[in-house]
Each structure stands twice: as C-alpha cells, then as structure tokens.
mmCIF file of C-alpha atoms and ligand atoms in Angstrom:
data_model
loop_
_atom_site.group_PDB
_atom_site.id
_atom_site.type_symbol
_atom_site.label_atom_id
_atom_site.label_comp_id
_atom_site.label_asym_id
_atom_site.label_seq_id
_atom_site.Cartn_x
_atom_site.Cartn_y
_atom_site.Cartn_z
ATOM 1 C CA MET A 1 -0.116 0.035 0.038
ATOM 2 C CA ASP A 2 1.726 3.261 -1.255
ATOM 3 C CA LEU A 3 0.877 6.778 -0.135
ATOM 4 C CA LYS A 4 -1.312 7.391 -2.915
ATOM 5 C CA ASP A 5 -3.601 4.804 -1.553
ATOM 6 C CA TRP A 6 -4.384 6.811 1.554
ATOM 7 C CA ALA A 7 -5.737 9.883 -0.526
ATOM 8 C CA GLY A 8 -8.975 10.699 0.879
ATOM 9 C CA ALA A 9 -8.174 9.189 4.236
ATOM 10 C CA ALA A 10 -8.293 11.351 7.338
ATOM 11 C CA ALA A 11 -5.226 12.448 8.993
ATOM 12 C CA ILE A 12 -4.863 14.330 12.365
ATOM 13 C CA VAL A 13 -1.792 16.417 12.928
ATOM 14 C CA THR A 14 -1.571 17.805 16.405
ATOM 15 C CA GLY A 15 0.644 20.974 17.030
ATOM 16 C CA GLY A 16 -0.437 21.509 13.315
ATOM 17 C CA ALA A 17 -0.811 25.389 13.347
ATOM 18 C CA SER A 18 2.817 25.992 13.405
ATOM 19 C CA GLY A 19 6.266 24.705 12.440
ATOM 20 C CA LEU A 20 6.834 20.989 11.872
ATOM 21 C CA GLY A 21 3.191 20.226 12.241
ATOM 22 C CA ALA A 22 2.165 22.814 9.708
ATOM 23 C CA ALA A 23 4.705 21.539 7.461
ATOM 24 C CA THR A 24 3.419 18.100 7.998
ATOM 25 C CA ALA A 25 -0.375 19.086 7.415
ATOM 26 C CA LYS A 26 0.825 20.850 3.908
ATOM 27 C CA ALA A 27 2.509 17.557 2.879
ATOM 28 C CA LEU A 28 -0.256 15.330 3.712
ATOM 29 C CA THR A 29 -2.759 17.521 2.093
ATOM 30 C CA GLN A 30 -0.502 17.403 -1.034
ATOM 31 C CA ALA A 31 -0.552 13.800 -0.687
ATOM 32 C CA GLY A 32 -4.380 13.987 -1.035
ATOM 33 C CA LEU A 33 -5.221 13.445 2.628
ATOM 34 C CA LYS A 34 -7.919 15.351 4.629
ATOM 35 C CA VAL A 35 -6.236 16.874 7.252
ATOM 36 C CA ALA A 36 -7.350 18.030 10.704
ATOM 37 C CA LEU A 37 -5.263 20.341 12.939
ATOM 38 C CA PHE A 38 -5.426 19.895 16.794
ATOM 39 C CA ASP A 39 -3.801 23.160 18.321
ATOM 40 C CA LEU A 40 -4.201 25.622 21.035
ATOM 41 C CA SER A 41 -3.455 28.288 18.603
ATOM 42 C CA ASP A 42 -7.015 29.398 17.136
ATOM 43 C CA ASP A 43 -5.675 32.092 14.650
ATOM 44 C CA MET A 44 -3.157 30.209 13.057
ATOM 45 C CA GLY A 45 -5.018 26.904 13.009
ATOM 46 C CA THR A 46 -7.801 28.568 11.508
ATOM 47 C CA ALA A 47 -5.836 30.288 8.765
ATOM 48 C CA LEU A 48 -3.979 27.071 7.860
ATOM 49 C CA ALA A 49 -7.050 25.016 7.831
ATOM 50 C CA THR A 50 -8.807 27.243 5.613
ATOM 51 C CA GLU A 51 -5.721 27.419 3.135
ATOM 52 C CA LEU A 52 -5.670 23.628 3.232
ATOM 53 C CA GLU A 53 -9.412 23.068 3.205
ATOM 54 C CA GLY A 54 -8.895 20.990 5.827
ATOM 55 C CA LEU A 55 -10.649 20.960 9.706
ATOM 56 C CA PHE A 56 -9.124 23.018 12.681
ATOM 57 C CA CYS A 57 -10.134 21.772 16.138
ATOM 58 C CA HIS A 58 -9.193 23.830 19.163
ATOM 59 C CA VAL A 59 -7.665 20.925 21.273
ATOM 60 C CA ASP A 60 -5.373 20.760 24.275
ATOM 61 C CA VAL A 61 -3.448 17.543 23.796
ATOM 62 C CA SER A 62 -2.892 17.061 27.547
ATOM 63 C CA ASP A 63 -6.636 16.936 28.289
ATOM 64 C CA PRO A 64 -8.410 13.608 27.574
ATOM 65 C CA ALA A 65 -11.798 15.330 27.314
ATOM 66 C CA SER A 66 -10.647 17.898 24.793
ATOM 67 C CA VAL A 67 -8.833 15.261 22.653
ATOM 68 C CA ALA A 68 -12.178 13.223 22.571
ATOM 69 C CA ALA A 69 -14.095 16.344 21.491
ATOM 70 C CA GLY A 70 -11.570 16.894 18.511
ATOM 71 C CA LEU A 71 -11.668 13.264 17.660
ATOM 72 C CA ASP A 72 -15.606 13.410 17.527
ATOM 73 C CA LYS A 73 -15.632 16.140 15.258
ATOM 74 C CA VAL A 74 -13.005 14.583 12.972
ATOM 75 C CA GLN A 75 -14.967 11.320 12.735
ATOM 76 C CA ALA A 76 -18.162 13.346 11.946
ATOM 77 C CA GLU A 77 -16.719 15.395 9.286
ATOM 78 C CA LEU A 78 -13.685 13.696 7.807
ATOM 79 C CA GLY A 79 -14.327 9.926 8.658
ATOM 80 C CA ALA A 80 -12.548 7.599 10.917
ATOM 81 C CA PRO A 81 -8.634 8.900 11.412
ATOM 82 C CA ARG A 82 -6.182 6.800 9.557
ATOM 83 C CA VAL A 83 -3.147 8.797 10.013
ATOM 84 C CA LEU A 84 -2.143 10.693 13.499
ATOM 85 C CA VAL A 85 0.903 12.789 13.722
ATOM 86 C CA ASN A 86 1.807 14.109 17.212
ATOM 87 C CA CYS A 87 3.820 17.144 16.933
ATOM 88 C CA ALA A 88 2.238 19.579 19.645
ATOM 89 C CA GLY A 89 5.248 20.283 22.123
ATOM 90 C CA ILE A 90 6.810 22.571 24.490
ATOM 91 C CA ALA A 91 10.458 23.145 25.107
ATOM 92 C CA PRO A 92 11.174 25.185 28.336
ATOM 93 C CA ALA A 93 14.689 25.341 29.549
ATOM 94 C CA SER A 94 15.716 24.727 33.166
ATOM 95 C CA LYS A 95 18.599 22.954 34.985
ATOM 96 C CA THR A 96 17.981 20.267 37.533
ATOM 97 C CA VAL A 97 19.487 22.689 40.209
ATOM 98 C CA SER A 98 19.587 26.499 39.385
ATOM 99 C CA ARG A 99 21.141 28.993 41.791
ATOM 100 C CA GLY A 100 21.026 26.384 44.497
ATOM 101 C CA GLU A 101 17.061 25.859 43.808
ATOM 102 C CA PRO A 102 15.750 22.646 42.663
ATOM 103 C CA HIS A 103 14.101 22.619 39.114
ATOM 104 C CA ASP A 104 10.407 23.772 39.345
ATOM 105 C CA ILE A 105 8.301 20.751 39.723
ATOM 106 C CA GLY A 106 5.479 22.327 38.145
ATOM 107 C CA ALA A 107 7.589 23.178 34.894
ATOM 108 C CA PHE A 108 8.930 19.651 34.851
ATOM 109 C CA THR A 109 5.333 18.013 35.013
ATOM 110 C CA LYS A 110 3.845 20.372 32.282
ATOM 111 C CA THR A 111 6.520 19.498 29.808
ATOM 112 C CA ILE A 112 5.945 15.713 30.598
ATOM 113 C CA ASN A 113 2.009 16.302 30.470
ATOM 114 C CA VAL A 114 2.214 18.029 27.259
ATOM 115 C CA ASN A 115 4.992 16.341 25.421
ATOM 116 C CA LEU A 116 4.543 12.714 26.716
ATOM 117 C CA ILE A 117 1.305 12.086 28.324
ATOM 118 C CA GLY A 118 -0.460 14.562 25.557
ATOM 119 C CA SER A 119 1.124 12.204 22.720
ATOM 120 C CA PHE A 120 -0.242 9.187 24.480
ATOM 121 C CA ILE A 121 -3.538 10.324 25.077
ATOM 122 C CA CYS A 122 -3.878 11.397 21.374
ATOM 123 C CA ALA A 123 -2.060 8.189 20.218
ATOM 124 C CA SER A 124 -4.520 5.947 22.476
ATOM 125 C CA GLN A 125 -7.790 7.720 21.414
ATOM 126 C CA ALA A 126 -6.786 7.830 17.846
ATOM 127 C CA ALA A 127 -5.812 4.242 17.835
ATOM 128 C CA ALA A 128 -9.124 3.190 19.412
ATOM 129 C CA ARG A 129 -10.916 5.028 16.680
ATOM 130 C CA MET A 130 -8.561 3.143 13.826
ATOM 131 C CA VAL A 131 -9.279 -0.157 15.542
ATOM 132 C CA ALA A 132 -12.835 0.459 15.435
ATOM 133 C CA ALA A 133 -12.872 1.237 11.719
ATOM 134 C CA ASP A 134 -12.733 -1.484 8.675
ATOM 135 C CA PRO A 135 -9.259 -2.476 7.718
ATOM 136 C CA PHE A 136 -8.034 0.181 4.983
ATOM 137 C CA ALA A 137 -6.122 -2.456 2.868
ATOM 138 C CA PRO A 138 -6.174 -5.905 1.727
ATOM 139 C CA ASP A 139 -3.057 -6.577 4.055
ATOM 140 C CA GLY A 140 -5.380 -5.434 7.218
ATOM 141 C CA ALA A 141 -3.952 -2.204 7.697
ATOM 142 C CA ARG A 142 -6.109 0.183 9.536
ATOM 143 C CA GLY A 143 -4.047 3.451 10.427
ATOM 144 C CA VAL A 144 -0.312 4.804 11.041
ATOM 145 C CA ILE A 145 0.684 6.743 14.403
ATOM 146 C CA ILE A 146 3.658 8.913 14.136
ATOM 147 C CA ASN A 147 5.164 10.612 17.432
ATOM 148 C CA THR A 148 7.541 13.388 17.494
ATOM 149 C CA ALA A 149 10.524 12.724 19.734
ATOM 150 C CA SER A 150 13.796 14.822 19.434
ATOM 151 C CA VAL A 151 17.710 13.972 19.221
ATOM 152 C CA ALA A 152 17.355 15.570 23.041
ATOM 153 C CA ALA A 153 15.963 11.929 23.606
ATOM 154 C CA PHE A 154 19.738 10.762 23.243
ATOM 155 C CA ASP A 155 21.868 13.705 23.582
ATOM 156 C CA GLY A 156 19.867 16.014 25.896
ATOM 157 C CA GLN A 157 21.816 19.366 26.469
ATOM 158 C CA ILE A 158 22.434 21.204 29.558
ATOM 159 C CA GLY A 159 18.917 22.881 30.695
ATOM 160 C CA GLN A 160 16.919 19.977 28.847
ATOM 161 C CA VAL A 161 16.402 17.525 31.619
ATOM 162 C CA ALA A 162 12.426 17.798 31.442
ATOM 163 C CA TYR A 163 12.332 18.178 27.754
ATOM 164 C CA SER A 164 14.755 14.999 27.252
ATOM 165 C CA ALA A 165 12.524 13.228 29.681
ATOM 166 C CA SER A 166 9.496 13.737 27.855
ATOM 167 C CA LYS A 167 10.976 12.897 24.616
ATOM 168 C CA GLY A 168 12.896 9.607 26.177
ATOM 169 C CA GLY A 169 9.556 8.405 26.863
ATOM 170 C CA ILE A 170 7.983 8.929 23.432
ATOM 171 C CA VAL A 171 11.149 6.953 22.212
ATOM 172 C CA GLY A 172 10.442 4.235 24.859
ATOM 173 C CA MET A 173 6.878 3.774 23.999
ATOM 174 C CA THR A 174 7.560 3.585 20.185
ATOM 175 C CA LEU A 175 8.113 -0.327 20.086
ATOM 176 C CA PRO A 176 5.631 -1.346 22.761
ATOM 177 C CA MET A 177 2.943 0.663 21.291
ATOM 178 C CA ALA A 178 3.600 -0.874 17.938
ATOM 179 C CA ARG A 179 3.550 -4.424 19.250
ATOM 180 C CA ASP A 180 0.221 -3.430 21.069
ATOM 181 C CA LEU A 181 -1.519 -2.460 17.992
ATOM 182 C CA ALA A 182 0.279 -4.634 15.493
ATOM 183 C CA ASP A 183 -2.727 -7.209 15.443
ATOM 184 C CA LYS A 184 -5.080 -4.572 14.443
ATOM 185 C CA GLY A 185 -2.905 -3.320 11.722
ATOM 186 C CA VAL A 186 -2.011 -0.169 13.155
ATOM 187 C CA ARG A 187 1.963 1.151 12.619
ATOM 188 C CA VAL A 188 3.619 3.184 15.071
ATOM 189 C CA CYS A 189 6.889 4.913 14.594
ATOM 190 C CA ALA A 190 8.618 8.231 15.877
ATOM 191 C CA ILE A 191 10.936 10.651 14.264
ATOM 192 C CA ALA A 192 13.559 12.169 16.242
ATOM 193 C CA PRO A 193 14.566 15.659 14.511
ATOM 194 C CA GLY A 194 17.520 17.587 15.044
ATOM 195 C CA LEU A 195 17.514 21.259 14.535
ATOM 196 C CA PHE A 196 14.731 22.391 12.379
ATOM 197 C CA LEU A 197 13.940 26.147 11.145
ATOM 198 C CA THR A 198 10.787 26.694 13.096
ATOM 199 C CA PRO A 199 9.169 29.846 14.847
ATOM 200 C CA LEU A 200 11.199 28.322 17.829
ATOM 201 C CA LEU A 201 14.838 28.893 16.071
ATOM 202 C CA GLU A 202 13.255 31.781 13.760
ATOM 203 C CA GLY A 203 13.354 34.128 16.791
ATOM 204 C CA LEU A 204 16.775 33.656 17.045
ATOM 205 C CA PRO A 205 19.512 36.308 15.558
ATOM 206 C CA GLU A 206 20.597 35.249 12.115
ATOM 207 C CA ASP A 207 23.974 34.612 13.090
ATOM 208 C CA VAL A 208 23.166 32.123 16.140
ATOM 209 C CA GLN A 209 20.792 30.222 13.239
ATOM 210 C CA THR A 210 23.894 30.034 10.969
ATOM 211 C CA SER A 211 26.093 29.026 13.906
ATOM 212 C CA LEU A 212 23.636 26.349 14.919
ATOM 213 C CA GLY A 213 23.400 25.039 11.370
ATOM 214 C CA ALA A 214 27.297 24.974 11.125
ATOM 215 C CA GLN A 215 27.140 22.257 13.776
ATOM 216 C CA VAL A 216 25.300 19.932 11.360
ATOM 217 C CA PRO A 217 27.741 17.679 9.475
ATOM 218 C CA PHE A 218 25.840 17.516 6.504
ATOM 219 C CA PRO A 219 24.016 19.287 5.043
ATOM 220 C CA SER A 220 25.541 22.031 7.155
ATOM 221 C CA ARG A 221 22.533 23.847 7.884
ATOM 222 C CA LEU A 222 18.949 24.031 9.683
ATOM 223 C CA GLY A 223 16.620 21.527 8.628
ATOM 224 C CA GLN A 224 13.514 22.544 6.665
ATOM 225 C CA PRO A 225 10.110 21.864 8.412
ATOM 226 C CA ALA A 226 9.079 20.488 4.655
ATOM 227 C CA GLU A 227 11.892 17.838 5.154
ATOM 228 C CA PHE A 228 10.211 16.626 8.392
ATOM 229 C CA GLY A 229 6.907 16.451 6.291
ATOM 230 C CA LYS A 230 8.677 14.492 3.818
ATOM 231 C CA LEU A 231 9.605 11.735 6.293
ATOM 232 C CA VAL A 232 6.172 11.536 7.561
ATOM 233 C CA CYS A 233 4.862 10.837 3.909
ATOM 234 C CA SER A 234 7.616 8.452 3.634
ATOM 235 C CA ILE A 235 6.545 6.422 6.862
ATOM 236 C CA VAL A 236 3.064 6.519 5.607
ATOM 237 C CA ASP A 237 4.125 5.250 2.169
ATOM 238 C CA ASN A 238 6.250 2.104 3.416
ATOM 239 C CA PRO A 239 4.380 -0.606 5.206
ATOM 240 C CA MET A 240 7.574 -1.962 6.632
ATOM 241 C CA LEU A 241 8.278 0.990 8.801
ATOM 242 C CA ASN A 242 7.041 0.194 11.993
ATOM 243 C CA GLY A 243 8.236 0.434 15.730
ATOM 244 C CA GLU A 244 11.135 2.187 14.794
ATOM 245 C CA VAL A 245 12.488 5.866 15.757
ATOM 246 C CA ILE A 246 14.272 7.503 13.028
ATOM 247 C CA ARG A 247 16.604 10.283 13.620
ATOM 248 C CA LEU A 248 16.302 13.205 11.150
ATOM 249 C CA ASP A 249 19.359 15.198 12.060
ATOM 250 C CA GLY A 250 21.959 15.540 9.151
ATOM 251 C CA ALA A 251 24.207 13.298 11.657
ATOM 252 C CA ILE A 252 24.335 15.918 14.436
ATOM 253 C CA ARG A 253 25.066 14.666 17.840
ATOM 254 C CA MET A 254 24.418 17.472 20.347
ATOM 255 C CA ALA A 255 27.188 18.566 22.819
ATOM 256 C CA PRO A 256 26.553 19.338 26.514
ATOM 257 C CA ARG A 257 25.701 23.032 25.496
HETATM 258 P P1 LIG B 301 6.366 24.918 17.199
HETATM 259 O O1 LIG B 301 6.120 25.925 18.562
HETATM 260 O O2 LIG B 301 6.483 25.763 16.017
HETATM 261 O O3 LIG B 301 4.998 24.327 17.240
HETATM 262 C C1 LIG B 301 4.209 23.649 18.258
HETATM 263 C C2 LIG B 301 2.779 23.818 18.179
HETATM 264 O O4 LIG B 301 2.194 22.672 19.305
HETATM 265 C C3 LIG B 301 2.098 25.021 18.428
HETATM 266 O O5 LIG B 301 1.440 25.452 17.346
HETATM 267 C C4 LIG B 301 1.526 25.180 19.873
HETATM 268 O O6 LIG B 301 0.374 25.958 19.694
HETATM 269 C C5 LIG B 301 1.045 23.557 19.840
HETATM 270 N N1 LIG B 301 0.799 23.340 21.242
HETATM 271 C C6 LIG B 301 1.558 23.469 22.387
HETATM 272 N N2 LIG B 301 0.987 22.942 23.415
HETATM 273 C C7 LIG B 301 -0.191 22.432 22.949
HETATM 274 C C8 LIG B 301 -1.073 21.663 23.681
HETATM 275 N N3 LIG B 301 -1.171 21.317 24.881
HETATM 276 N N4 LIG B 301 -2.182 21.300 22.887
HETATM 277 C C9 LIG B 301 -2.303 21.441 21.509
HETATM 278 N N5 LIG B 301 -1.338 21.933 20.938
HETATM 279 C C10 LIG B 301 -0.416 22.314 21.522
HETATM 280 O O7 LIG B 301 7.268 24.032 17.597
HETATM 281 P P2 LIG B 301 8.129 23.051 16.370
HETATM 282 O O8 LIG B 301 9.429 23.412 16.403
HETATM 283 O O9 LIG B 301 7.337 22.646 15.129
HETATM 284 O O10 LIG B 301 8.060 21.459 17.085
HETATM 285 C C11 LIG B 301 7.017 20.508 17.052
HETATM 286 C C12 LIG B 301 7.673 19.307 17.685
HETATM 287 O O11 LIG B 301 8.780 18.703 17.075
HETATM 288 C C13 LIG B 301 7.614 19.639 19.036
HETATM 289 O O12 LIG B 301 7.181 18.211 19.691
HETATM 290 C C14 LIG B 301 8.956 19.742 19.346
HETATM 291 O O13 LIG B 301 9.576 19.112 20.810
HETATM 292 C C15 LIG B 301 9.449 18.771 18.272
HETATM 293 N N6 LIG B 301 11.027 19.216 17.898
HETATM 294 C C16 LIG B 301 11.493 20.257 17.359
HETATM 295 C C17 LIG B 301 12.445 20.564 16.825
HETATM 296 C C18 LIG B 301 12.941 21.734 16.184
HETATM 297 O O14 LIG B 301 14.170 22.029 15.502
HETATM 298 N N7 LIG B 301 11.989 22.756 15.578
HETATM 299 C C19 LIG B 301 13.762 19.421 17.137
HETATM 300 C C20 LIG B 301 13.237 18.292 17.836
HETATM 301 C C21 LIG B 301 12.077 18.290 17.951
#
C-alpha cells in the first residue's frame, strides 16, 4: 500500500498550526489526505485549515476530554482517522538545580504532560478509532501513528532535563505501542528531529541560526520543516516501517551545551 492509496483518508496533525506540524499538514494535504489540525492556537490553526481546506479543532492534547471532542469532530466531518502525527510540544529550559534551587516541579510536570502524556492521549484515543474502523487495505492495515521525539531524547543538553525526559518517553513507547497495535494493523513510528527552522529557532538572531546550522555535519544547515513533512509521508508510504525511531538530523550529535 503506497502513499497514494491513503488519498481521501482522514489525518490528524497535533501542533498543526505551526512549525513541523504545519509543514506535515501541508505535505499530507498535497498527498491527498483530508487533514485536521489539533492546536491551541486558534488564529494560526484556522488560517492554515482554511488554506488547506481542512479542519481546525481547538484541542489541548494534555486534556483527554478535549482530545475526545476533537476526535468526535474529525469522525463526524472527515471520517475515521487513519493517520495521526503528534507534533504538539513545548520546550522550556531549566537545569536540575539552578542558583541552589531544585528544578520547578510544575514546569517539569507540564513538559511531561504536554509532550509525553499528550502524545499518548492522542495516540491511544486515535488508535481506538482506527481499531474500530474497517481495515483500510487488503493486508489489514488500519492506520499509522507517528510521534515526534527529538535528538534530545539521546543527547540532551544542559537545561533540557525535562524536555529530554519527555522525549525519551516517546522513544520508549514506540516499540511497545507498535506491538500492542500490530494485530489490528496500526503501525507506530517516531521521528527524532535535530535542528529545524521553526518559529522556535526563527526567533534567534541570524548569526546564531547560522552557527547552529554549521554544527550539522551534512548538510551544514538547519533542517527545513518541509523535510520533516517528507519523512512523515515516507513513513505512511512504506508498510515495513514500524516500531522504529528515525533520527532526522544531518548526523548531528549535540554537545552538552
Ligand atoms: P512550534 O512551537 O512551532 O509548534 C508547536 C505547536 O504545538 C504550536 O502550534 C503550539 O500551539 C502547539 N501546542 C503546544 N502545546 C499544545 C497543547 N497542549 N495542545 C495542543 N497544541 C499545543 O514547534 P516545532 O518546532 O514545530 O516543534 C514541533 C515538535 O517537534 C515538538 O514536539 C518539538 O519538541 C519537536 N522538535 C522540534 C525541533 C526543532 O528543531 N524545531 C527539534 C526536535 C524536536
């Protein structure tokens, strides 16, 4: 089953209003899927959904009831979700101990709640809808779930202890989730991006962006969000990709700072 066979199917992209999620929504739309954006950002989400002739749902991924309401809307308007790409995320920076004070536990918990638990809420709820739907292909395929980790799951830098813990959790749940859903025809992969030029990095001065890009072995530049969207489409396209975490990073290995 190729990407073209998924044309017309419903896809959900969380964090779809901005950055990697927005690029993913564009790539999936171009591939012919009907895309719903789950995000907190109403203005950007509505504008992109209008441009893509898709659906915007105001959803907080860390709130199970909010996710369920978004899924109800998708099911009613676009049909059963067949593809879920979890891109919603936050990246606050703080050290384990800073000026003698322990890491703020509220900030730590929020990072885990949004990045890890939010991805799991969306994945488990979307998977239940995929499982309830008829197989999409003769081989029994019902859907694909792609979670977004980070190279910080492997080489977390100083100040990334909460973020790295949340992304390490995404890496850890990839294989067991793929195994849990294998007999239902739902594949699960994760992408671990390196440095991508999204609003997060666009806010940095140009010389800082250039110096960050120069740390990437090849190509020596920041990744384009469209290149992330391309990998999402490749994962959907390739039925043998399952249970795997793919680094998309130009071979960068982050230094401590
Ligand atoms: P971004 O800030 O441009 O987009 C994140 C989106 O998530 C925003 O639209 C935001 O409104 C949404 N969001 C945040 N909390 C939410 C919540 N509780 N519910 C719903 N939506 C919520 O960031 P990005 O750079 O595109 O990052 C996307 C994902 O990729 C994140 O998980 C991030 O950790 C990961 N990542 C990014 C990079 C990079 O270089 N940009 C590198 C590694 C990993």
